[in-house]
């Protein structure tokens, strides 16, 4: 077998070169890009570190003990994150998702949640605060997060078979501890708990039905994610992608499903509800979702922006460069100046990588540069 060589590319260097335009633009509560897509969802990475080494995200061969993670002083402080979040809310953001790396590795994260929970949207409402985690620390943190104001949580879990799960997280972490975290989230009163399963053909696709059976009727929504070509280090191959259409066909062979309407504009998941004996959606049985960014691009209504751990604004999960907001924060810029910088960045956005994927070389964006790693800006 030929040796697989993975390039070590630090996308933070490219991100520093991105210019932040500053023009006087007062927030109106509605920003749209060149394709008419509004800014509604802000995903904030609070750490570039993770305690798992999933090969589709942070493979050990690259993210080893010598990998140069960001020093603590480079990370945005909780106060800086809250200040930026307030400005994004003024531009129309309604939902804030905390990500990583593994966000629960950030010390005292509940303090940040409490700060964000005090903010308000342009409609005077509290933002929808949610968090994505691998679940390893959730059992001990769920109650504190809920008490601080977190609304929802999404847990990454790629299988119920312990051997499969340990192999995929590559740090020998047991599946039972993640399941305990999910139960703790329910006990703490967190609502609309979701579980995300990345499906790789030939690796864990035999876990699809066991996962569906386990979470059916449990109050937890299971979502299957097509294995994606994020970053430049996960060795992505199209033949390892299980198309969502095939996955749904497998599920329907055993578990009757009916298709449901999207729950909100810009939703990434296609929803399917479990049907009762009469063939109608049974709310008590719940639903599953499929996220099909490889086979069914949803760029046309993507309303998400991403803020990296040290304050770079990215406009797409598959972007190759970000816009440096931290320099403005630490250089004495006023809120008005920073808000004026954010507006034209989004207004000039034209990203649609997933729609263009088939016409591009591997590991590149439409501009030809290598893509940023998902572990750096969150999923």
mmCIF file with all atom_site columns, N, CA, C and O in Angstrom, residues 70-115:
data_model
loop_
_atom_site.group_PDB
_atom_site.id
_atom_site.type_symbol
_atom_site.label_atom_id
_atom_site.label_alt_id
_atom_site.label_comp_id
_atom_site.label_asym_id
_atom_site.label_entity_id
_atom_site.label_seq_id
_atom_site.pdbx_PDB_ins_code
_atom_site.Cartn_x
_atom_site.Cartn_y
_atom_site.Cartn_z
_atom_site.occupancy
_atom_site.B_iso_or_equiv
_atom_site.pdbx_formal_charge
_atom_site.auth_seq_id
_atom_site.auth_comp_id
_atom_site.auth_asym_id
_atom_site.auth_atom_id
_atom_site.pdbx_PDB_model_num
ATOM 1   N N  . UNK A 1 70  ? -3.066  27.498 18.934 1.00 0.00 ? 70  UNK A N  1
ATOM 2   C CA . UNK A 1 70  ? -3.029  28.918 19.273 1.00 0.00 ? 70  UNK A CA 1
ATOM 3   C C  . UNK A 1 70  ? -2.671  29.125 20.738 1.00 0.00 ? 70  UNK A C  1
ATOM 4   O O  . UNK A 1 70  ? -3.207  28.435 21.607 1.00 0.00 ? 70  UNK A O  1
ATOM 5   N N  . UNK A 1 71  ? -1.805  30.068 21.046 1.00 0.00 ? 71  UNK A N  1
ATOM 6   C CA . UNK A 1 71  ? -1.542  30.402 22.453 1.00 0.00 ? 71  UNK A CA 1
ATOM 7   C C  . UNK A 1 71  ? -2.759  31.089 23.056 1.00 0.00 ? 71  UNK A C  1
ATOM 8   O O  . UNK A 1 71  ? -3.578  31.694 22.343 1.00 0.00 ? 71  UNK A O  1
ATOM 9   N N  . UNK A 1 72  ? -2.879  31.003 24.363 1.00 0.00 ? 72  UNK A N  1
ATOM 10  C CA . UNK A 1 72  ? -4.075  31.523 25.028 1.00 0.00 ? 72  UNK A CA 1
ATOM 11  C C  . UNK A 1 72  ? -4.307  33.003 24.720 1.00 0.00 ? 72  UNK A C  1
ATOM 12  O O  . UNK A 1 72  ? -5.451  33.438 24.531 1.00 0.00 ? 72  UNK A O  1
ATOM 13  N N  . UNK A 1 73  ? -3.247  33.784 24.652 1.00 0.00 ? 73  UNK A N  1
ATOM 14  C CA . UNK A 1 73  ? -3.402  35.209 24.402 1.00 0.00 ? 73  UNK A CA 1
ATOM 15  C C  . UNK A 1 73  ? -3.941  35.540 23.033 1.00 0.00 ? 73  UNK A C  1
ATOM 16  O O  . UNK A 1 73  ? -4.428  36.653 22.801 1.00 0.00 ? 73  UNK A O  1
ATOM 17  N N  . UNK A 1 74  ? -3.863  34.592 22.097 1.00 0.00 ? 74  UNK A N  1
ATOM 18  C CA . UNK A 1 74  ? -4.385  34.831 20.746 1.00 0.00 ? 74  UNK A CA 1
ATOM 19  C C  . UNK A 1 74  ? -5.889  34.620 20.673 1.00 0.00 ? 74  UNK A C  1
ATOM 20  O O  . UNK A 1 74  ? -6.556  35.135 19.767 1.00 0.00 ? 74  UNK A O  1
ATOM 21  N N  . UNK A 1 75  ? -6.435  33.853 21.619 1.00 0.00 ? 75  UNK A N  1
ATOM 22  C CA . UNK A 1 75  ? -7.869  33.570 21.609 1.00 0.00 ? 75  UNK A CA 1
ATOM 23  C C  . UNK A 1 75  ? -8.666  34.815 21.976 1.00 0.00 ? 75  UNK A C  1
ATOM 24  O O  . UNK A 1 75  ? -8.245  35.607 22.820 1.00 0.00 ? 75  UNK A O  1
ATOM 25  N N  . UNK A 1 76  ? -9.814  34.964 21.363 1.00 0.00 ? 76  UNK A N  1
ATOM 26  C CA . UNK A 1 76  ? -10.720 36.032 21.803 1.00 0.00 ? 76  UNK A CA 1
ATOM 27  C C  . UNK A 1 76  ? -11.152 35.761 23.234 1.00 0.00 ? 76  UNK A C  1
ATOM 28  O O  . UNK A 1 76  ? -11.497 34.628 23.588 1.00 0.00 ? 76  UNK A O  1
ATOM 29  N N  . UNK A 1 77  ? -11.161 36.785 24.055 1.00 0.00 ? 77  UNK A N  1
ATOM 30  C CA . UNK A 1 77  ? -11.678 36.649 25.413 1.00 0.00 ? 77  UNK A CA 1
ATOM 31  C C  . UNK A 1 77  ? -13.201 36.541 25.357 1.00 0.00 ? 77  UNK A C  1
ATOM 32  O O  . UNK A 1 77  ? -13.834 36.847 24.337 1.00 0.00 ? 77  UNK A O  1
ATOM 33  N N  . UNK A 1 78  ? -13.810 36.136 26.461 1.00 0.00 ? 78  UNK A N  1
ATOM 34  C CA . UNK A 1 78  ? -15.266 36.061 26.511 1.00 0.00 ? 78  UNK A CA 1
ATOM 35  C C  . UNK A 1 78  ? -15.882 37.437 26.264 1.00 0.00 ? 78  UNK A C  1
ATOM 36  O O  . UNK A 1 78  ? -16.919 37.562 25.598 1.00 0.00 ? 78  UNK A O  1
ATOM 37  N N  . UNK A 1 79  ? -15.244 38.480 26.793 1.00 0.00 ? 79  UNK A N  1
ATOM 38  C CA . UNK A 1 79  ? -15.768 39.839 26.613 1.00 0.00 ? 79  UNK A CA 1
ATOM 39  C C  . UNK A 1 79  ? -15.675 40.261 25.147 1.00 0.00 ? 79  UNK A C  1
ATOM 40  O O  . UNK A 1 79  ? -16.588 40.911 24.617 1.00 0.00 ? 79  UNK A O  1
ATOM 41  N N  . UNK A 1 80  ? -14.598 39.872 24.476 1.00 0.00 ? 80  UNK A N  1
ATOM 42  C CA . UNK A 1 80  ? -14.456 40.205 23.059 1.00 0.00 ? 80  UNK A CA 1
ATOM 43  C C  . UNK A 1 80  ? -15.472 39.446 22.213 1.00 0.00 ? 80  UNK A C  1
ATOM 44  O O  . UNK A 1 80  ? -16.072 40.006 21.283 1.00 0.00 ? 80  UNK A O  1
ATOM 45  N N  . UNK A 1 81  ? -15.687 38.169 22.536 1.00 0.00 ? 81  UNK A N  1
ATOM 46  C CA . UNK A 1 81  ? -16.696 37.381 21.820 1.00 0.00 ? 81  UNK A CA 1
ATOM 47  C C  . UNK A 1 81  ? -18.076 38.002 21.997 1.00 0.00 ? 81  UNK A C  1
ATOM 48  O O  . UNK A 1 81  ? -18.848 38.153 21.037 1.00 0.00 ? 81  UNK A O  1
ATOM 49  N N  . UNK A 1 82  ? -18.406 38.380 23.229 1.00 0.00 ? 82  UNK A N  1
ATOM 50  C CA . UNK A 1 82  ? -19.720 38.958 23.515 1.00 0.00 ? 82  UNK A CA 1
ATOM 51  C C  . UNK A 1 82  ? -19.897 40.285 22.782 1.00 0.00 ? 82  UNK A C  1
ATOM 52  O O  . UNK A 1 82  ? -20.980 40.571 22.240 1.00 0.00 ? 82  UNK A O  1
ATOM 53  N N  . UNK A 1 83  ? -18.855 41.090 22.744 1.00 0.00 ? 83  UNK A N  1
ATOM 54  C CA . UNK A 1 83  ? -18.937 42.371 22.039 1.00 0.00 ? 83  UNK A CA 1
ATOM 55  C C  . UNK A 1 83  ? -19.213 42.154 20.546 1.00 0.00 ? 83  UNK A C  1
ATOM 56  O O  . UNK A 1 83  ? -20.084 42.813 19.966 1.00 0.00 ? 83  UNK A O  1
ATOM 57  N N  . UNK A 1 84  ? -18.498 41.221 19.923 1.00 0.00 ? 84  UNK A N  1
ATOM 58  C CA . UNK A 1 84  ? -18.736 40.939 18.510 1.00 0.00 ? 84  UNK A CA 1
ATOM 59  C C  . UNK A 1 84  ? -20.126 40.348 18.292 1.00 0.00 ? 84  UNK A C  1
ATOM 60  O O  . UNK A 1 84  ? -20.822 40.705 17.332 1.00 0.00 ? 84  UNK A O  1
ATOM 61  N N  . UNK A 1 85  ? -20.536 39.440 19.172 1.00 0.00 ? 85  UNK A N  1
ATOM 62  C CA . UNK A 1 85  ? -21.858 38.826 19.029 1.00 0.00 ? 85  UNK A CA 1
ATOM 63  C C  . UNK A 1 85  ? -22.946 39.890 19.062 1.00 0.00 ? 85  UNK A C  1
ATOM 64  O O  . UNK A 1 85  ? -23.929 39.833 18.298 1.00 0.00 ? 85  UNK A O  1
ATOM 65  N N  . UNK A 1 86  ? -22.804 40.873 19.916 1.00 0.00 ? 86  UNK A N  1
ATOM 66  C CA . UNK A 1 86  ? -23.784 41.962 20.001 1.00 0.00 ? 86  UNK A CA 1
ATOM 67  C C  . UNK A 1 86  ? -23.883 42.708 18.680 1.00 0.00 ? 86  UNK A C  1
ATOM 68  O O  . UNK A 1 86  ? -24.989 43.063 18.222 1.00 0.00 ? 86  UNK A O  1
ATOM 69  N N  . UNK A 1 87  ? -22.754 42.926 18.021 1.00 0.00 ? 87  UNK A N  1
ATOM 70  C CA . UNK A 1 87  ? -22.756 43.633 16.741 1.00 0.00 ? 87  UNK A CA 1
ATOM 71  C C  . UNK A 1 87  ? -23.373 42.771 15.644 1.00 0.00 ? 87  UNK A C  1
ATOM 72  O O  . UNK A 1 87  ? -24.099 43.277 14.776 1.00 0.00 ? 87  UNK A O  1
ATOM 73  N N  . UNK A 1 88  ? -23.117 41.471 15.675 1.00 0.00 ? 88  UNK A N  1
ATOM 74  C CA . UNK A 1 88  ? -23.739 40.586 14.695 1.00 0.00 ? 88  UNK A CA 1
ATOM 75  C C  . UNK A 1 88  ? -25.250 40.516 14.895 1.00 0.00 ? 88  UNK A C  1
ATOM 76  O O  . UNK A 1 88  ? -26.022 40.450 13.929 1.00 0.00 ? 88  UNK A O  1
ATOM 77  N N  . UNK A 1 89  ? -25.697 40.533 16.131 1.00 0.00 ? 89  UNK A N  1
ATOM 78  C CA . UNK A 1 89  ? -27.140 40.550 16.399 1.00 0.00 ? 89  UNK A CA 1
ATOM 79  C C  . UNK A 1 89  ? -27.775 41.817 15.838 1.00 0.00 ? 89  UNK A C  1
ATOM 80  O O  . UNK A 1 89  ? -28.891 41.782 15.296 1.00 0.00 ? 89  UNK A O  1
ATOM 81  N N  . UNK A 1 90  ? -27.070 42.933 15.926 1.00 0.00 ? 90  UNK A N  1
ATOM 82  C CA . UNK A 1 90  ? -27.587 44.193 15.368 1.00 0.00 ? 90  UNK A CA 1
ATOM 83  C C  . UNK A 1 90  ? -27.732 44.108 13.861 1.00 0.00 ? 90  UNK A C  1
ATOM 84  O O  . UNK A 1 90  ? -28.563 44.807 13.258 1.00 0.00 ? 90  UNK A O  1
ATOM 85  N N  . UNK A 1 91  ? -26.950 43.237 13.231 1.00 0.00 ? 91  UNK A N  1
ATOM 86  C CA . UNK A 1 91  ? -27.034 43.045 11.782 1.00 0.00 ? 91  UNK A CA 1
ATOM 87  C C  . UNK A 1 91  ? -28.049 41.980 11.393 1.00 0.00 ? 91  UNK A C  1
ATOM 88  O O  . UNK A 1 91  ? -28.190 41.669 10.207 1.00 0.00 ? 91  UNK A O  1
ATOM 89  N N  . UNK A 1 92  ? -28.741 41.385 12.362 1.00 0.00 ? 92  UNK A N  1
ATOM 90  C CA . UNK A 1 92  ? -29.812 40.445 12.035 1.00 0.00 ? 92  UNK A CA 1
ATOM 91  C C  . UNK A 1 92  ? -29.615 39.021 12.487 1.00 0.00 ? 92  UNK A C  1
ATOM 92  O O  . UNK A 1 92  ? -30.491 38.177 12.274 1.00 0.00 ? 92  UNK A O  1
ATOM 93  N N  . UNK A 1 93  ? -28.482 38.704 13.111 1.00 0.00 ? 93  UNK A N  1
ATOM 94  C CA . UNK A 1 93  ? -28.273 37.340 13.609 1.00 0.00 ? 93  UNK A CA 1
ATOM 95  C C  . UNK A 1 93  ? -29.283 37.019 14.703 1.00 0.00 ? 93  UNK A C  1
ATOM 96  O O  . UNK A 1 93  ? -29.578 37.868 15.558 1.00 0.00 ? 93  UNK A O  1
ATOM 97  N N  . UNK A 1 94  ? -29.805 35.809 14.676 1.00 0.00 ? 94  UNK A N  1
ATOM 98  C CA . UNK A 1 94  ? -30.781 35.375 15.681 1.00 0.00 ? 94  UNK A CA 1
ATOM 99  C C  . UNK A 1 94  ? -30.343 34.132 16.435 1.00 0.00 ? 94  UNK A C  1
ATOM 100 O O  . UNK A 1 94  ? -30.878 33.816 17.490 1.00 0.00 ? 94  UNK A O  1
ATOM 101 N N  . UNK A 1 95  ? -29.376 33.423 15.855 1.00 0.00 ? 95  UNK A N  1
ATOM 102 C CA . UNK A 1 95  ? -28.935 32.162 16.458 1.00 0.00 ? 95  UNK A CA 1
ATOM 103 C C  . UNK A 1 95  ? -27.418 32.186 16.602 1.00 0.00 ? 95  UNK A C  1
ATOM 104 O O  . UNK A 1 95  ? -26.698 32.565 15.674 1.00 0.00 ? 95  UNK A O  1
ATOM 105 N N  . UNK A 1 96  ? -26.923 31.783 17.765 1.00 0.00 ? 96  UNK A N  1
ATOM 106 C CA . UNK A 1 96  ? -25.490 31.710 18.034 1.00 0.00 ? 96  UNK A CA 1
ATOM 107 C C  . UNK A 1 96  ? -25.161 30.282 18.458 1.00 0.00 ? 96  UNK A C  1
ATOM 108 O O  . UNK A 1 96  ? -25.751 29.748 19.393 1.00 0.00 ? 96  UNK A O  1
ATOM 109 N N  . UNK A 1 97  ? -24.222 29.674 17.742 1.00 0.00 ? 97  UNK A N  1
ATOM 110 C CA . UNK A 1 97  ? -23.786 28.320 18.067 1.00 0.00 ? 97  UNK A CA 1
ATOM 111 C C  . UNK A 1 97  ? -22.323 28.368 18.484 1.00 0.00 ? 97  UNK A C  1
ATOM 112 O O  . UNK A 1 97  ? -21.468 28.887 17.759 1.00 0.00 ? 97  UNK A O  1
ATOM 113 N N  . UNK A 1 98  ? -22.010 27.810 19.661 1.00 0.00 ? 98  UNK A N  1
ATOM 114 C CA . UNK A 1 98  ? -20.637 27.707 20.125 1.00 0.00 ? 98  UNK A CA 1
ATOM 115 C C  . UNK A 1 98  ? -20.049 26.381 19.665 1.00 0.00 ? 98  UNK A C  1
ATOM 116 O O  . UNK A 1 98  ? -20.667 25.324 19.834 1.00 0.00 ? 98  UNK A O  1
ATOM 117 N N  . UNK A 1 99  ? -18.864 26.447 19.069 1.00 0.00 ? 99  UNK A N  1
ATOM 118 C CA . UNK A 1 99  ? -18.241 25.265 18.515 1.00 0.00 ? 99  UNK A CA 1
ATOM 119 C C  . UNK A 1 99  ? -16.761 25.235 18.900 1.00 0.00 ? 99  UNK A C  1
ATOM 120 O O  . UNK A 1 99  ? -16.299 26.032 19.699 1.00 0.00 ? 99  UNK A O  1
ATOM 121 N N  . UNK A 1 100 ? -16.005 24.332 18.288 1.00 0.00 ? 100 UNK A N  1
ATOM 122 C CA . UNK A 1 100 ? -14.562 24.259 18.476 1.00 0.00 ? 100 UNK A CA 1
ATOM 123 C C  . UNK A 1 100 ? -13.917 23.825 17.189 1.00 0.00 ? 100 UNK A C  1
ATOM 124 O O  . UNK A 1 100 ? -14.408 24.192 16.118 1.00 0.00 ? 100 UNK A O  1
ATOM 125 N N  . UNK A 1 101 ? -12.914 22.976 17.289 1.00 0.00 ? 101 UNK A N  1
ATOM 126 C CA . UNK A 1 101 ? -12.511 22.109 18.365 1.00 0.00 ? 101 UNK A CA 1
ATOM 127 C C  . UNK A 1 101 ? -13.642 21.561 19.228 1.00 0.00 ? 101 UNK A C  1
ATOM 128 O O  . UNK A 1 101 ? -14.764 21.449 18.812 1.00 0.00 ? 101 UNK A O  1
ATOM 129 N N  . UNK A 1 102 ? -13.272 21.225 20.427 1.00 0.00 ? 102 UNK A N  1
ATOM 130 C CA . UNK A 1 102 ? -14.264 20.803 21.418 1.00 0.00 ? 102 UNK A CA 1
ATOM 131 C C  . UNK A 1 102 ? -14.491 21.955 22.375 1.00 0.00 ? 102 UNK A C  1
ATOM 132 O O  . UNK A 1 102 ? -13.637 22.271 23.207 1.00 0.00 ? 102 UNK A O  1
ATOM 133 N N  . UNK A 1 103 ? -15.648 22.635 22.275 1.00 0.00 ? 103 UNK A N  1
ATOM 134 C CA . UNK A 1 103 ? -15.872 23.856 23.050 1.00 0.00 ? 103 UNK A CA 1
ATOM 135 C C  . UNK A 1 103 ? -15.826 23.674 24.557 1.00 0.00 ? 103 UNK A C  1
ATOM 136 O O  . UNK A 1 103 ? -15.460 24.605 25.281 1.00 0.00 ? 103 UNK A O  1
ATOM 137 N N  . UNK A 1 104 ? -16.165 22.491 25.057 1.00 0.00 ? 104 UNK A N  1
ATOM 138 C CA . UNK A 1 104 ? -16.176 22.300 26.500 1.00 0.00 ? 104 UNK A CA 1
ATOM 139 C C  . UNK A 1 104 ? -14.774 22.194 27.084 1.00 0.00 ? 104 UNK A C  1
ATOM 140 O O  . UNK A 1 104 ? -14.614 22.154 28.311 1.00 0.00 ? 104 UNK A O  1
ATOM 141 N N  . UNK A 1 105 ? -13.754 22.193 26.233 1.00 0.00 ? 105 UNK A N  1
ATOM 142 C CA . UNK A 1 105 ? -12.388 22.281 26.725 1.00 0.00 ? 105 UNK A CA 1
ATOM 143 C C  . UNK A 1 105 ? -12.025 23.717 27.116 1.00 0.00 ? 105 UNK A C  1
ATOM 144 O O  . UNK A 1 105 ? -11.043 23.934 27.829 1.00 0.00 ? 105 UNK A O  1
ATOM 145 N N  . UNK A 1 106 ? -12.819 24.689 26.674 1.00 0.00 ? 106 UNK A N  1
ATOM 146 C CA . UNK A 1 106 ? -12.572 26.088 27.049 1.00 0.00 ? 106 UNK A CA 1
ATOM 147 C C  . UNK A 1 106 ? -13.032 26.288 28.491 1.00 0.00 ? 106 UNK A C  1
ATOM 148 O O  . UNK A 1 106 ? -14.204 26.093 28.830 1.00 0.00 ? 106 UNK A O  1
ATOM 149 N N  . UNK A 1 107 ? -12.109 26.679 29.335 1.00 0.00 ? 107 UNK A N  1
ATOM 150 C CA . UNK A 1 107 ? -12.377 26.795 30.765 1.00 0.00 ? 107 UNK A CA 1
ATOM 151 C C  . UNK A 1 107 ? -13.490 27.801 31.040 1.00 0.00 ? 107 UNK A C  1
ATOM 152 O O  . UNK A 1 107 ? -13.544 28.873 30.445 1.00 0.00 ? 107 UNK A O  1
ATOM 153 N N  . UNK A 1 108 ? -14.410 27.421 31.945 1.00 0.00 ? 108 UNK A N  1
ATOM 154 C CA . UNK A 1 108 ? -15.504 28.291 32.391 1.00 0.00 ? 108 UNK A CA 1
ATOM 155 C C  . UNK A 1 108 ? -16.390 28.754 31.235 1.00 0.00 ? 108 UNK A C  1
ATOM 156 O O  . UNK A 1 108 ? -16.862 29.897 31.224 1.00 0.00 ? 108 UNK A O  1
ATOM 157 N N  . UNK A 1 109 ? -16.660 27.865 30.298 1.00 0.00 ? 109 UNK A N  1
ATOM 158 C CA . UNK A 1 109 ? -17.458 28.250 29.138 1.00 0.00 ? 109 UNK A CA 1
ATOM 159 C C  . UNK A 1 109 ? -18.844 28.752 29.533 1.00 0.00 ? 109 UNK A C  1
ATOM 160 O O  . UNK A 1 109 ? -19.430 29.596 28.848 1.00 0.00 ? 109 UNK A O  1
ATOM 161 N N  . UNK A 1 110 ? -19.364 28.253 30.644 1.00 0.00 ? 110 UNK A N  1
ATOM 162 C CA . UNK A 1 110 ? -20.699 28.704 31.080 1.00 0.00 ? 110 UNK A CA 1
ATOM 163 C C  . UNK A 1 110 ? -20.726 30.205 31.356 1.00 0.00 ? 110 UNK A C  1
ATOM 164 O O  . UNK A 1 110 ? -21.784 30.839 31.248 1.00 0.00 ? 110 UNK A O  1
ATOM 165 N N  . UNK A 1 111 ? -19.582 30.786 31.692 1.00 0.00 ? 111 UNK A N  1
ATOM 166 C CA . UNK A 1 111 ? -19.531 32.241 31.897 1.00 0.00 ? 111 UNK A CA 1
ATOM 167 C C  . UNK A 1 111 ? -19.779 32.979 30.583 1.00 0.00 ? 111 UNK A C  1
ATOM 168 O O  . UNK A 1 111 ? -20.457 34.011 30.554 1.00 0.00 ? 111 UNK A O  1
ATOM 169 N N  . UNK A 1 112 ? -19.249 32.447 29.491 1.00 0.00 ? 112 UNK A N  1
ATOM 170 C CA . UNK A 1 112 ? -19.528 33.041 28.182 1.00 0.00 ? 112 UNK A CA 1
ATOM 171 C C  . UNK A 1 112 ? -21.001 32.876 27.816 1.00 0.00 ? 112 UNK A C  1
ATOM 172 O O  . UNK A 1 112 ? -21.635 33.817 27.321 1.00 0.00 ? 112 UNK A O  1
ATOM 173 N N  . UNK A 1 113 ? -21.546 31.701 28.069 1.00 0.00 ? 113 UNK A N  1
ATOM 174 C CA . UNK A 1 113 ? -22.970 31.473 27.787 1.00 0.00 ? 113 UNK A CA 1
ATOM 175 C C  . UNK A 1 113 ? -23.824 32.490 28.542 1.00 0.00 ? 113 UNK A C  1
ATOM 176 O O  . UNK A 1 113 ? -24.768 33.064 27.989 1.00 0.00 ? 113 UNK A O  1
ATOM 177 N N  . UNK A 1 114 ? -23.498 32.730 29.797 1.00 0.00 ? 114 UNK A N  1
ATOM 178 C CA . UNK A 1 114 ? -24.268 33.696 30.595 1.00 0.00 ? 114 UNK A CA 1
ATOM 179 C C  . UNK A 1 114 ? -24.195 35.094 29.998 1.00 0.00 ? 114 UNK A C  1
ATOM 180 O O  . UNK A 1 114 ? -25.198 35.828 29.978 1.00 0.00 ? 114 UNK A O  1
ATOM 181 N N  . UNK A 1 115 ? -23.025 35.487 29.500 1.00 0.00 ? 115 UNK A N  1
ATOM 182 C CA . UNK A 1 115 ? -22.896 36.802 28.877 1.00 0.00 ? 115 UNK A CA 1
ATOM 183 C C  . UNK A 1 115 ? -23.722 36.886 27.599 1.00 0.00 ? 115 UNK A C  1
ATOM 184 O O  . UNK A 1 115 ? -24.426 37.870 27.360 1.00 0.00 ? 115 UNK A O  1
#
